[in-house]
XYZ file of C-alpha atoms in Angstrom:
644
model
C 83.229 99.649 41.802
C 86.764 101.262 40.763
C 89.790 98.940 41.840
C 92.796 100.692 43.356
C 96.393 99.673 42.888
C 97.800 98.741 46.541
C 101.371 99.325 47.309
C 103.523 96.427 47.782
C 103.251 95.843 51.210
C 100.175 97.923 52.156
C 98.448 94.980 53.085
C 101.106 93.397 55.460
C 101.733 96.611 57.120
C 98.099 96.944 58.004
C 97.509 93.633 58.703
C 98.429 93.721 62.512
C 96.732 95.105 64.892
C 98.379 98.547 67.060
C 99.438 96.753 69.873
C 100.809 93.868 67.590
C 102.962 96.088 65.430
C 104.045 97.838 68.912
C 105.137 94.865 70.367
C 106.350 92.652 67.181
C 106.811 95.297 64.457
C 105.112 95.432 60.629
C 104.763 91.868 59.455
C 107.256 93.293 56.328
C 109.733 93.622 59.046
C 112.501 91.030 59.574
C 111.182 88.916 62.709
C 114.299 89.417 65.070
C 113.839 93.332 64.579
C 111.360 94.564 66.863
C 111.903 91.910 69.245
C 115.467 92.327 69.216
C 114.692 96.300 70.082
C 112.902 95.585 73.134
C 115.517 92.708 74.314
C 118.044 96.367 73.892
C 115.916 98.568 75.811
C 115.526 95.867 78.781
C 119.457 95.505 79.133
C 119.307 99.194 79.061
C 116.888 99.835 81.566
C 118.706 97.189 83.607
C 122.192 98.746 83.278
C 120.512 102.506 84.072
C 118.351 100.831 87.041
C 119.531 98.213 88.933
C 120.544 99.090 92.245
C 120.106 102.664 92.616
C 121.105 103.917 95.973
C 121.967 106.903 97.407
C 121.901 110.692 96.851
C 123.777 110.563 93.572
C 125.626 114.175 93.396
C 124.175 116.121 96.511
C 124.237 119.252 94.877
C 121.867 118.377 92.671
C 119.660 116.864 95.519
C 119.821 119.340 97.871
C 117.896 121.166 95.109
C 115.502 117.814 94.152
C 114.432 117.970 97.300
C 114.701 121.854 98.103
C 112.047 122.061 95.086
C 109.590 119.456 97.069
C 109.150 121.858 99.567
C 108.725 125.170 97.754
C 107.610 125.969 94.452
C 109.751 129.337 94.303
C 112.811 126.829 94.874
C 111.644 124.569 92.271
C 111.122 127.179 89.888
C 114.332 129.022 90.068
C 115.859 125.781 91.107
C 117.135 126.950 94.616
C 119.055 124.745 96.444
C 117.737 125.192 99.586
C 114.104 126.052 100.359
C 114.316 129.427 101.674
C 115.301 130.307 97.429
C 118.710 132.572 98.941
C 120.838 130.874 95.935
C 120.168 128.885 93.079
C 122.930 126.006 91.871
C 125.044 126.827 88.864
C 123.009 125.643 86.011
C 119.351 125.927 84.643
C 116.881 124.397 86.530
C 114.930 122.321 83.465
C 116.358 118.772 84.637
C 115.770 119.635 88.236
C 112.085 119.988 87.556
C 111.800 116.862 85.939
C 113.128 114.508 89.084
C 111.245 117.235 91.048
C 108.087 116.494 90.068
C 108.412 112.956 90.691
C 109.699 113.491 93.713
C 106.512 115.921 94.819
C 104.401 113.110 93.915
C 106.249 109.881 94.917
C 107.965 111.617 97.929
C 111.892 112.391 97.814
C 114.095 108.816 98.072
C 116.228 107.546 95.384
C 114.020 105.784 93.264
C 111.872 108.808 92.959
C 114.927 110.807 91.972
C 116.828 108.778 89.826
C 114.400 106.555 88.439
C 113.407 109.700 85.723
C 116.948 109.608 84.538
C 117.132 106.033 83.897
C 113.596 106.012 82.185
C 115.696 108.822 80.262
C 118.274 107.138 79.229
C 116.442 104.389 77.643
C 114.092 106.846 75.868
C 117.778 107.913 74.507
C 118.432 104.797 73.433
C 115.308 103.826 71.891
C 114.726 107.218 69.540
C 119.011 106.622 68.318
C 116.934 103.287 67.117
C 114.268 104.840 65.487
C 116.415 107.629 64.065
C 118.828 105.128 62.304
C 116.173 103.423 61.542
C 114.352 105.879 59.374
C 116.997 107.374 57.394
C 118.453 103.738 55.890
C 117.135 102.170 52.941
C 116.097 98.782 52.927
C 114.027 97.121 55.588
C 117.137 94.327 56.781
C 119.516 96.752 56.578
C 118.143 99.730 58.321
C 116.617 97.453 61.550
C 120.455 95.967 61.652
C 121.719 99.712 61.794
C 119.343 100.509 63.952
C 119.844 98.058 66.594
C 123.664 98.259 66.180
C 123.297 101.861 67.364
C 121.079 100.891 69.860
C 123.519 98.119 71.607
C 126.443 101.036 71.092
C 123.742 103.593 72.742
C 123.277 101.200 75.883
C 127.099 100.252 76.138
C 128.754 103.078 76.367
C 130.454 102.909 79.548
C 129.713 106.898 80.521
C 126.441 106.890 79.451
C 125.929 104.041 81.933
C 127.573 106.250 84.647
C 125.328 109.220 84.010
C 122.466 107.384 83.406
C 122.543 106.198 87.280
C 123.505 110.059 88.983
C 121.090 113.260 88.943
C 123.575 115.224 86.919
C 121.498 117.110 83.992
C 123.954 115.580 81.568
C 121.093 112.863 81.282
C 118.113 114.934 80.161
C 120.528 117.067 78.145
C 121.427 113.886 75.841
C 117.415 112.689 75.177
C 115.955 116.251 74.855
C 119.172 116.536 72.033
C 118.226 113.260 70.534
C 114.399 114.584 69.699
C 115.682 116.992 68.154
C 118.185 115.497 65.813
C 115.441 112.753 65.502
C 112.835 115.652 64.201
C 115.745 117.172 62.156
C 116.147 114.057 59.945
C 112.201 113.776 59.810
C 111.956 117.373 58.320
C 115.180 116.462 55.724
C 112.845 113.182 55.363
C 109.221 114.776 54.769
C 110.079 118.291 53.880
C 107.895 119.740 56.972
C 108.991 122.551 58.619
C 107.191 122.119 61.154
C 109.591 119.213 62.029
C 112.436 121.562 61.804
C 110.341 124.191 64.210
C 110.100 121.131 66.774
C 113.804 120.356 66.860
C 114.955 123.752 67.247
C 112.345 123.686 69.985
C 114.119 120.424 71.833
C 117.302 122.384 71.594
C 115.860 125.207 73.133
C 114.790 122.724 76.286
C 118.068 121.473 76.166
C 119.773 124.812 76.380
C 117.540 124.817 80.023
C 119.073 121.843 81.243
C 122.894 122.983 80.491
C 123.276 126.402 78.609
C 125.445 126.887 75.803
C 126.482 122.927 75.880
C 123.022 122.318 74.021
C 124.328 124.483 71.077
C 126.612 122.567 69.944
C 124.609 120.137 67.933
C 123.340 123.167 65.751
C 126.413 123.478 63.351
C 125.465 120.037 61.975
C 121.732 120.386 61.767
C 121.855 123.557 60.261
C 124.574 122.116 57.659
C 122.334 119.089 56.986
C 119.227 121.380 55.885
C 120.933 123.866 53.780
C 122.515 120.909 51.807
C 119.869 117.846 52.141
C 116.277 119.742 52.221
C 113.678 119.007 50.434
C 112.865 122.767 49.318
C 114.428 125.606 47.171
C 117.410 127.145 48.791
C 115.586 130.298 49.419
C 113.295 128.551 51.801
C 116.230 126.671 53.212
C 117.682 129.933 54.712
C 113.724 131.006 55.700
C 113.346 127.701 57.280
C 116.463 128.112 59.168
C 116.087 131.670 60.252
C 112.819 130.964 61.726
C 114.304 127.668 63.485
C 116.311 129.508 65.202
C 113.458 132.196 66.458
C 112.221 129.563 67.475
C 115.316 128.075 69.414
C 115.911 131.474 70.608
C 112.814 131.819 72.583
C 112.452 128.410 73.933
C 116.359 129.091 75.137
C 115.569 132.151 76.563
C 112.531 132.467 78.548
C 113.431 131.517 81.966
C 116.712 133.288 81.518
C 114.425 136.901 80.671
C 112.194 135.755 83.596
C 114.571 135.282 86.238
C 116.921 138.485 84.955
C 113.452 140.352 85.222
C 112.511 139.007 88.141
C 113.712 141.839 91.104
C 117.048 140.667 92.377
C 115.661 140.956 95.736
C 112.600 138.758 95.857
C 114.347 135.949 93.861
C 117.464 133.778 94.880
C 121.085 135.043 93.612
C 121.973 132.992 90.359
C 125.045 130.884 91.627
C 127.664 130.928 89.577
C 127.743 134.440 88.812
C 128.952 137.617 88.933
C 126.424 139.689 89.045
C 123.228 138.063 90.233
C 122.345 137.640 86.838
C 121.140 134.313 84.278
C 122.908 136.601 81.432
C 126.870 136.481 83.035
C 126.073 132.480 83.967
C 125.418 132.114 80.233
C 128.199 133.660 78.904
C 130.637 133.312 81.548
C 130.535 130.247 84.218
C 128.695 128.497 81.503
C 130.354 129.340 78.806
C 133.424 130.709 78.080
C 134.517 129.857 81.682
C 134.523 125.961 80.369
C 136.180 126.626 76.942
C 138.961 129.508 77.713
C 139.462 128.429 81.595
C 137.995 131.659 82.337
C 134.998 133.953 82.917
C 132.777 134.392 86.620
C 131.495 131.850 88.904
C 133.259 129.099 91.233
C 135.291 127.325 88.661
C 132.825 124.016 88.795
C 135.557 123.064 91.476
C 138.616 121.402 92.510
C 141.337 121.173 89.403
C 139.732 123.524 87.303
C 141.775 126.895 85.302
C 143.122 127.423 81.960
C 144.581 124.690 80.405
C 144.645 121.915 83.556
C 140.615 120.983 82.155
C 139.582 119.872 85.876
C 138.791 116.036 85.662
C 139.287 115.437 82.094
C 143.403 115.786 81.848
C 145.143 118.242 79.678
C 143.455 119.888 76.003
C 144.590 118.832 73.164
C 144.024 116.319 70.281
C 144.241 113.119 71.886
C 142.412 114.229 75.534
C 139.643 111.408 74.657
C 141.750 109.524 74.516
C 144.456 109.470 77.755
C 144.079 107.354 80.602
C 140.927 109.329 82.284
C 138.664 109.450 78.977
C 139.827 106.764 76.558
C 137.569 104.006 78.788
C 134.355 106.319 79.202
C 133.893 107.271 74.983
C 136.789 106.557 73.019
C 136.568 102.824 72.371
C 134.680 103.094 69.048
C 135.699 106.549 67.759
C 138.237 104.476 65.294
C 135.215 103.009 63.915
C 133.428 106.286 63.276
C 136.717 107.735 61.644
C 136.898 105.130 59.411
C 133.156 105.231 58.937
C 133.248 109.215 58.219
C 136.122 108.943 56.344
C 133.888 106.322 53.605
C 131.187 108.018 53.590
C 132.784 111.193 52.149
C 134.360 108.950 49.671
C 131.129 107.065 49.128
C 128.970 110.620 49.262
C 128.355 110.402 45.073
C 127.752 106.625 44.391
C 125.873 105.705 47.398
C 125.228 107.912 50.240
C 122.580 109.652 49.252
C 119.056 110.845 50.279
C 117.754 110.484 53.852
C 120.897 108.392 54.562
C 123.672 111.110 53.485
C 121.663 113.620 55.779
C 121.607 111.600 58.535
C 125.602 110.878 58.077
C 125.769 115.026 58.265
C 123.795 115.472 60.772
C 125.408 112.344 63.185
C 128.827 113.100 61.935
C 128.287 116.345 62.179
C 127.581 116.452 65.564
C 130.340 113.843 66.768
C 133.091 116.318 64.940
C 132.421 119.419 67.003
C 131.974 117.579 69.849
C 134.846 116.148 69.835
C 136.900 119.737 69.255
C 135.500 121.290 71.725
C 135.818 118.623 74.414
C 139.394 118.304 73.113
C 140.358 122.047 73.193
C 138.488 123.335 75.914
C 140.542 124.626 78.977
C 138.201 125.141 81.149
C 137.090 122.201 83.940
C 135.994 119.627 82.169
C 134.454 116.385 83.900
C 134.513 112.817 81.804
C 130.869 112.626 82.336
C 130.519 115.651 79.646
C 131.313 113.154 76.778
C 128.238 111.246 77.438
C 127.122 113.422 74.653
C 129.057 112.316 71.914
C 127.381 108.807 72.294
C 124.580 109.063 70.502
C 126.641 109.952 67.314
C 128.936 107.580 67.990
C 126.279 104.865 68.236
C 124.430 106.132 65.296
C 127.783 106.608 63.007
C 128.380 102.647 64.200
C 125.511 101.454 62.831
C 125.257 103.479 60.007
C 128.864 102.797 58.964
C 128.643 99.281 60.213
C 126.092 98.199 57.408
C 127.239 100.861 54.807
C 130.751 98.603 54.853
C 129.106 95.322 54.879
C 127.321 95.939 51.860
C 130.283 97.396 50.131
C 132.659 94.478 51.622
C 129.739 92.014 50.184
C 129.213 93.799 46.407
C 132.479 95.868 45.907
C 135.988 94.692 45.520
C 136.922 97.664 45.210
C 135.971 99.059 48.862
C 135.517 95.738 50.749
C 139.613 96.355 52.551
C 137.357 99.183 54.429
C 135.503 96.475 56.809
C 138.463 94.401 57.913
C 140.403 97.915 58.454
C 137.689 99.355 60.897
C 137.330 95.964 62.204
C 141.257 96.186 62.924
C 141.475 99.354 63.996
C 138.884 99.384 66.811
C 139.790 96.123 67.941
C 143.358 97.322 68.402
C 142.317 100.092 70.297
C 140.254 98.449 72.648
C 143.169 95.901 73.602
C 145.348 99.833 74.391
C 142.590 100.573 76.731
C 142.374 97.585 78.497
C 146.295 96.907 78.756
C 146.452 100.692 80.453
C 145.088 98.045 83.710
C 146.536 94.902 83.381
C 145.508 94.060 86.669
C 142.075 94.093 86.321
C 140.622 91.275 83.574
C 143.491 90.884 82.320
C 142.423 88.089 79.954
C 140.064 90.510 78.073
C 142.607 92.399 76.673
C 143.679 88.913 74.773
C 140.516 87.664 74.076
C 139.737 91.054 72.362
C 142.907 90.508 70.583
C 142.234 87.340 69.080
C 138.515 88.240 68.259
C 140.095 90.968 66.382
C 142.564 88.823 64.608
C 139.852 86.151 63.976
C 137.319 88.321 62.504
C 140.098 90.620 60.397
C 141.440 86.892 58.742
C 137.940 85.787 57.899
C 137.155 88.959 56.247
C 139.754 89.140 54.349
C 139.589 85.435 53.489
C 136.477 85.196 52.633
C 136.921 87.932 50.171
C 139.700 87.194 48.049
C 137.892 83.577 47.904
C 134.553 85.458 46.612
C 132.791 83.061 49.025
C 130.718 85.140 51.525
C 128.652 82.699 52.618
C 125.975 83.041 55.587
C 128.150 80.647 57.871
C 131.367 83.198 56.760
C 129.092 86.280 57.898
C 127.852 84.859 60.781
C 131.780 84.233 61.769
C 132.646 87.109 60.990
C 129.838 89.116 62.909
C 130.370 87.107 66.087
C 134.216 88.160 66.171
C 133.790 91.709 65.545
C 131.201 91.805 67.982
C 133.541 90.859 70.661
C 136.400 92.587 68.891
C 134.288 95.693 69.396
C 131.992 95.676 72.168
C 134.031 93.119 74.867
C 135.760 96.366 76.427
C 132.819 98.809 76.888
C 130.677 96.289 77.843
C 133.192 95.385 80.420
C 133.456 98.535 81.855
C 129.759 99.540 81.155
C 128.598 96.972 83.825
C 130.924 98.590 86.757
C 128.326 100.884 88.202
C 126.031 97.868 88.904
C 128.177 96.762 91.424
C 128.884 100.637 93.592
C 127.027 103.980 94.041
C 128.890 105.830 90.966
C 130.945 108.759 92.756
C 127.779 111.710 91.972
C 130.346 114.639 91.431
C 131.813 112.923 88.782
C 130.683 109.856 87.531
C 132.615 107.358 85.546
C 132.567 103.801 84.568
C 135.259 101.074 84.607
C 138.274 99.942 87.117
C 138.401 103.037 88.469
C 134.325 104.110 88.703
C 133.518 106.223 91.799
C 137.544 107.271 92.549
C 137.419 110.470 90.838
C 135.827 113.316 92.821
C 135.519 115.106 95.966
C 135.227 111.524 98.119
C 133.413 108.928 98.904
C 129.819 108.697 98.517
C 126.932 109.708 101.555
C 124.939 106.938 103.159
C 122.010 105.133 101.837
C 118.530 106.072 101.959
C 116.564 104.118 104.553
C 113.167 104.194 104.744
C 111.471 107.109 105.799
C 114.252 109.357 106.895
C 116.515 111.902 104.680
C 119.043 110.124 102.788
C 122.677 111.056 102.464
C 125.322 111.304 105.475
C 126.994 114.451 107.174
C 130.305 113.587 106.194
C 130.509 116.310 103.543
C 129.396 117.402 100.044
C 129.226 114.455 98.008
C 130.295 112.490 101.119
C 133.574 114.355 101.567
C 135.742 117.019 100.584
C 136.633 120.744 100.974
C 134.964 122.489 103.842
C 133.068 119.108 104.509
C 129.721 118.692 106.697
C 128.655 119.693 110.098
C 129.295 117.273 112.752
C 126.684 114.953 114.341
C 126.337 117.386 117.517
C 126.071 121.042 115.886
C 123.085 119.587 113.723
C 121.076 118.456 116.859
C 121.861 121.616 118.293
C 120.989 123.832 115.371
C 118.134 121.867 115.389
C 116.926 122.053 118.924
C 117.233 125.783 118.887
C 116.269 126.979 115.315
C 112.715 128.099 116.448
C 111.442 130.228 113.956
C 114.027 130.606 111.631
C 113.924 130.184 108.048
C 117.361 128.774 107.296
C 118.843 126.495 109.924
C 121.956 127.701 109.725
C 123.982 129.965 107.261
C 127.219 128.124 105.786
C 130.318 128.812 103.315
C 129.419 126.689 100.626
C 126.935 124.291 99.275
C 129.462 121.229 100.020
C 128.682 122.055 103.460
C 125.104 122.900 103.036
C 123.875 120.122 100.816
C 124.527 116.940 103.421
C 122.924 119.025 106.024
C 119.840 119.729 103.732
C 119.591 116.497 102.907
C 120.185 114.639 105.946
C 117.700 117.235 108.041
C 115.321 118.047 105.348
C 115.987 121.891 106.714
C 116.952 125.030 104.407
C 120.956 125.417 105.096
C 121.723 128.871 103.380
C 125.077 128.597 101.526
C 126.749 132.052 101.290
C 128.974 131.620 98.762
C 127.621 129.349 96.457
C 129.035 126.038 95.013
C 132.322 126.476 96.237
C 132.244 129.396 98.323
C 133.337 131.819 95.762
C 130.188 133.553 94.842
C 129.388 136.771 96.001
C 125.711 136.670 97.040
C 125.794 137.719 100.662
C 127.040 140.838 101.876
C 126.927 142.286 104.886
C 123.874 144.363 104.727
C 122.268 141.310 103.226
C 122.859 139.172 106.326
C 121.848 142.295 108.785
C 118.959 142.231 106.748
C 118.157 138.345 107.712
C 119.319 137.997 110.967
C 117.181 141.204 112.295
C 114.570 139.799 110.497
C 114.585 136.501 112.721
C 114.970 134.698 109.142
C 118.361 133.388 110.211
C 120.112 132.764 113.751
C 123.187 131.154 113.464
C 126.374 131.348 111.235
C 129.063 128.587 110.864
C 131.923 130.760 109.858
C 135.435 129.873 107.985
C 136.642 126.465 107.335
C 136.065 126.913 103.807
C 138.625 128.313 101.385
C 138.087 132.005 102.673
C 134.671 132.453 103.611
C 131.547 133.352 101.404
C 132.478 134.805 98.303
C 136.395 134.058 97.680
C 138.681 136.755 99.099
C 135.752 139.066 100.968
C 136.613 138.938 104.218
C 134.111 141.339 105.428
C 131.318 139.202 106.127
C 132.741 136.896 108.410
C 134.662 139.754 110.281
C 131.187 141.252 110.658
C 129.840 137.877 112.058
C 133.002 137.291 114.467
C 132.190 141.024 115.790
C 128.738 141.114 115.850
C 127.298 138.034 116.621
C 128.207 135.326 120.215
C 130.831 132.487 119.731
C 128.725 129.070 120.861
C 130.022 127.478 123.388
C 131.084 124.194 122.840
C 130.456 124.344 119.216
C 133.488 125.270 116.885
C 132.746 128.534 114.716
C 129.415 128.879 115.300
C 127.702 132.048 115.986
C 124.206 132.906 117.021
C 123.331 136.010 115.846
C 120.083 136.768 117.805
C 122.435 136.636 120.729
């Protein structure tokens, strides 16, 4: 019998069973690790689920529930079941609570549920991630689950978590594929690198051109960290991003295939076509202020950035951002800024890829957030967290080894430890009035942990006690303020337009949120999109009339905009046909069009003005042909019937 060599630890990673390793980790592993994981992933299933009520962002469930009903609505993503218009972004997210929905039935849960199981998936493959690219078992399961707690509290990515925006699904299917980009820098496979340009691809279905942006960093990461002759490196790359290319563009060439008149009119553009929301709505519309579609609403044009205050270098940080992302971006400075002086001594290997391809990521993110002047909602950051969380742990043990081995670099700790904790008591002075004793606590936990650092130190005596000091301060020096505000949305439906965490969650928007879904009925409220707003709902009455006399009709009743349409789809579980899109601004009906439907018997009645202009912003020709055409109905303000 020959006798084989066994690799330290061969024996002890085997040892366990599966389920054992699931549950507990590798016996090699340090005990708290795995354990500690799962404790992370049940706070953040508890911050993401708890208490979900509501219709989130109506738009988005109009379509949810428009898709239950018809599979040519779910496909294009239609927001109302007769398929006349589709909302303003790829449907790839909508399909995902859609499906649960067709088989649980449409409520909240069924909804919502998807995007909190989403967000924890998030949070658990940042773990893994930061996991695999450290060296050194302790180290790399305390990176890991520092990213992981950073993941979880980051106060947006609690807001978004809870609402149906696509935001959600855009963040995890982004995480697999940075996770699959560090495995192919890691193993050398390509086909890793094939599989994350893939998950960017899906992402680019759930929010266009946003999904993009990750690319400069992976594609800097291979060409200067793989494991293969530069030759290949460029091969590699340029068949990544075939690959990329096709999974981005397949429902696009469908739809823009598809004859314009058997498919809905692609909301948000200009010319009824996937192409123009790509490049304009969708993209250049959000980073020059301009280009087609409805402007994403209220506050948006060049330079005013809609929700997220004015462009420029220090957006993330102004009153409306600063509280949603910004609270540890002085840590990853700091950390960036020692890892490219660190890049030749010790950041190196799997680890210096994964600093490329996190910091990578959190750099252009945070340029084009800041110079964008297009509308630009808070809830966007909620992509910059997973490189802030992984940058955090990364950077977080990178300085505690140097602070424990190096005189010469251990200042860098206590400074990043300084830093954040002074911003974090700037934040949460900007609202004295509400816990106003965190701000001072985070103070002193700042001071605290900065003087034992440094003490401990220049006295060479960094003992476990010292560390364990020191950790507990910085924790709170750190973590107190988003934690604070991360815990907010547990208490109130986050406002679904624009979600937000903190003293001020569910403020920002078009209004208050719709009613609560109770038991069997269609949740949500008539008192306007997203509860409120421009154009608002249809009263009480005209719905029981529209609904007493639709007969036959496809649509119950043809309206301005989808804020009107999308209480009254929700709240009657009937097509409302929304003429102009988001907003109203869209161009999709025209006068022959609605000839066309109301001869037909498709559609009957026509609720016409209150609603910045009319379908399609400045044509006037539709609703002078309904006012001439069709019979005023009595007792019911601006509706026509048109079968009249």
């Amino acid at each position: 019998m020959t006798a084989t060599a066994m690799r330290p630890g061969h024996r002890a990673a085997t040892s366990r069973s599966l389920p054992a390793r699931v549950l507990l980790g590798a016996e090699e592993d340090p005990r708290w690790s795995r354990p500690a994981m799962w404790a992370v992933l049940a706070v953040a299933f508890v911050l993401y689920a708890w208490g979900l009520s509501g219709n989130a962002n109506e738009y988005y469930a109009a379509a949810v529930l428009s898709g239950t009903q018809s599979w040519k609505a779910f496909f294009f993503g239609a927001l109302d079941a007769g398929s006349f218009i589709t909302v303003d972004k790829p449907p790839l997210a909508l399909w995902v609570m859609g499906l649960s929905a067709r088989i649980f039935g449409y409520g909240t849960w069924s909804m919502l549920l998807p995007q909190a199981l989403a967000g924890v998936a998030a949070v658990g493959l940042v773990h893994s991630a930061v996991r695999r690219a450290c060296s050194g078992r302790t180290y790399a399961h305390a990176a890991a689950l520092v990213a992981a707690v950073v993941m979880t509290l980051t106060p947006i990515t609690v807001a978004i978590n809870r609402d149906n925006n696509p935001d959600t699904i855009l963040v995890l299917l982004l995480v697999l594929a940075a996770w699959f980009c560090l495995e192919s820098l890691r193993t050398g496979r390509l086909r890793s690198l094939l599989v994350c340009a893939l998950f960017v691809g899906l992402a680019f279905n759930a929010k266009m051109l946003q999904a993009y942006l990750v690319v400069p960093a992976f594609a800097l990461a291979y060409l200067l960290c793989a494991r293969v002759p530069w030759l290949r490196r460029v091969g590699h790359l340029l068949a990544a991003g075939l690959v990329m290319l096709v999974s981005s563009a397949w429902w696009m060439v469908i739809v823009d295939l598809w004859p314009s008149d058997s498919r809905p009119y692609v909301g948000g553009s200009t010319d009824n076509s996937v192409w123009d929301l790509v490049i304009g709505y969708n993209g250049l519309g959000r980073i020059l202020g301009q280009g087609g579609g409805a402007g994403g609403g209220p506050g948006g044009g060049p330079g005013g950035g809609g929700f997220g205050g004015e462009s420029g270098a220090g957006r993330l940080f102004n009153d409306i951002l600063a509280g949603q992302i910004s609270w540890l971006l002085p840590f990853c400075v700091v950390a960036l800024a020692f890892a490219a002086l660190m890049r030749v001594r010790r950041i190196e290997g799997p680890s210096g890829a994964a600093w490329l391809v996190w910091g990578g990521w959190l750099v252009v993110h945070y340029v084009v957030f800041s110079f964008s002047s297009g509308t630009f909602h808070p809830y966007y950051t909620t992509a910059m967290a997973p490189a802030v969380a992984a940058l955090c742990g990364l950077g977080g043990v990178s300085m505690w080894r140097e602070y424990r081995r190096s005189r010469t670099w251990a200042w860098v700790l206590p400074l990043a430890v300084a830093v954040t904790g002074g911003w974090s008591f700037v934040v949460l002075r900007r609202t004295p009035d509400w816990a106003p004793w965190l701000a001072w606590v985070v103070l002193g936990a700042t001071l605290a942990a900065v003087v034992v650092l440094v003490l401990a130190r220049v006295r060479a005596q960094v003992t476990v006690r010292i560390a364990a000091l020191a950790l507990a301060a910085t924790v709170v020096a750190g973590l107190a303020g988003p934690a604070a505000y991360a815990v907010t949305p547990l208490g109130s439906q986050v406002n679904g337009t624009n979600p937000t965490a903190g003293p001020n969650a569910g403020q920002m928007g078009f209004g208050r949120m719709g009613g609560r879904f109770r038991g069997g009925e269609f949740p949500g409220g008539r008192a306007g999109f997203m509860g409120g707003g421009p154009g608002g709902g249809i009263s009480d009455s005209m719905v029981k009339y529209l609904l007493a006399n639709q007969g036959k009709a496809t649509w119950l009743v043809a309206v301005n905009s989808a804020m009107q349409a999308s209480p009254t789809i929700l709240s009657t579980g009937r097509p409302v046909l929304a003429m102009g899109g988001f907003t109203g601004s869209d161009a999709a009906m025209t006068v022959d069009r609605l000839k066309e439907l109301t001869s037909s018997g498709q559609l009957r009645y026509v609720l016409s003005g209150g609603d910045r202009g009319g379908p399609g912003r400045g044509n006037t020709e539709v609703t002078t042909w309904v006012q001439q055409n069709c019979k005023a109905v009595d007792g019911q303000a601006s509706l026509y019937d048109c079968a009249a």
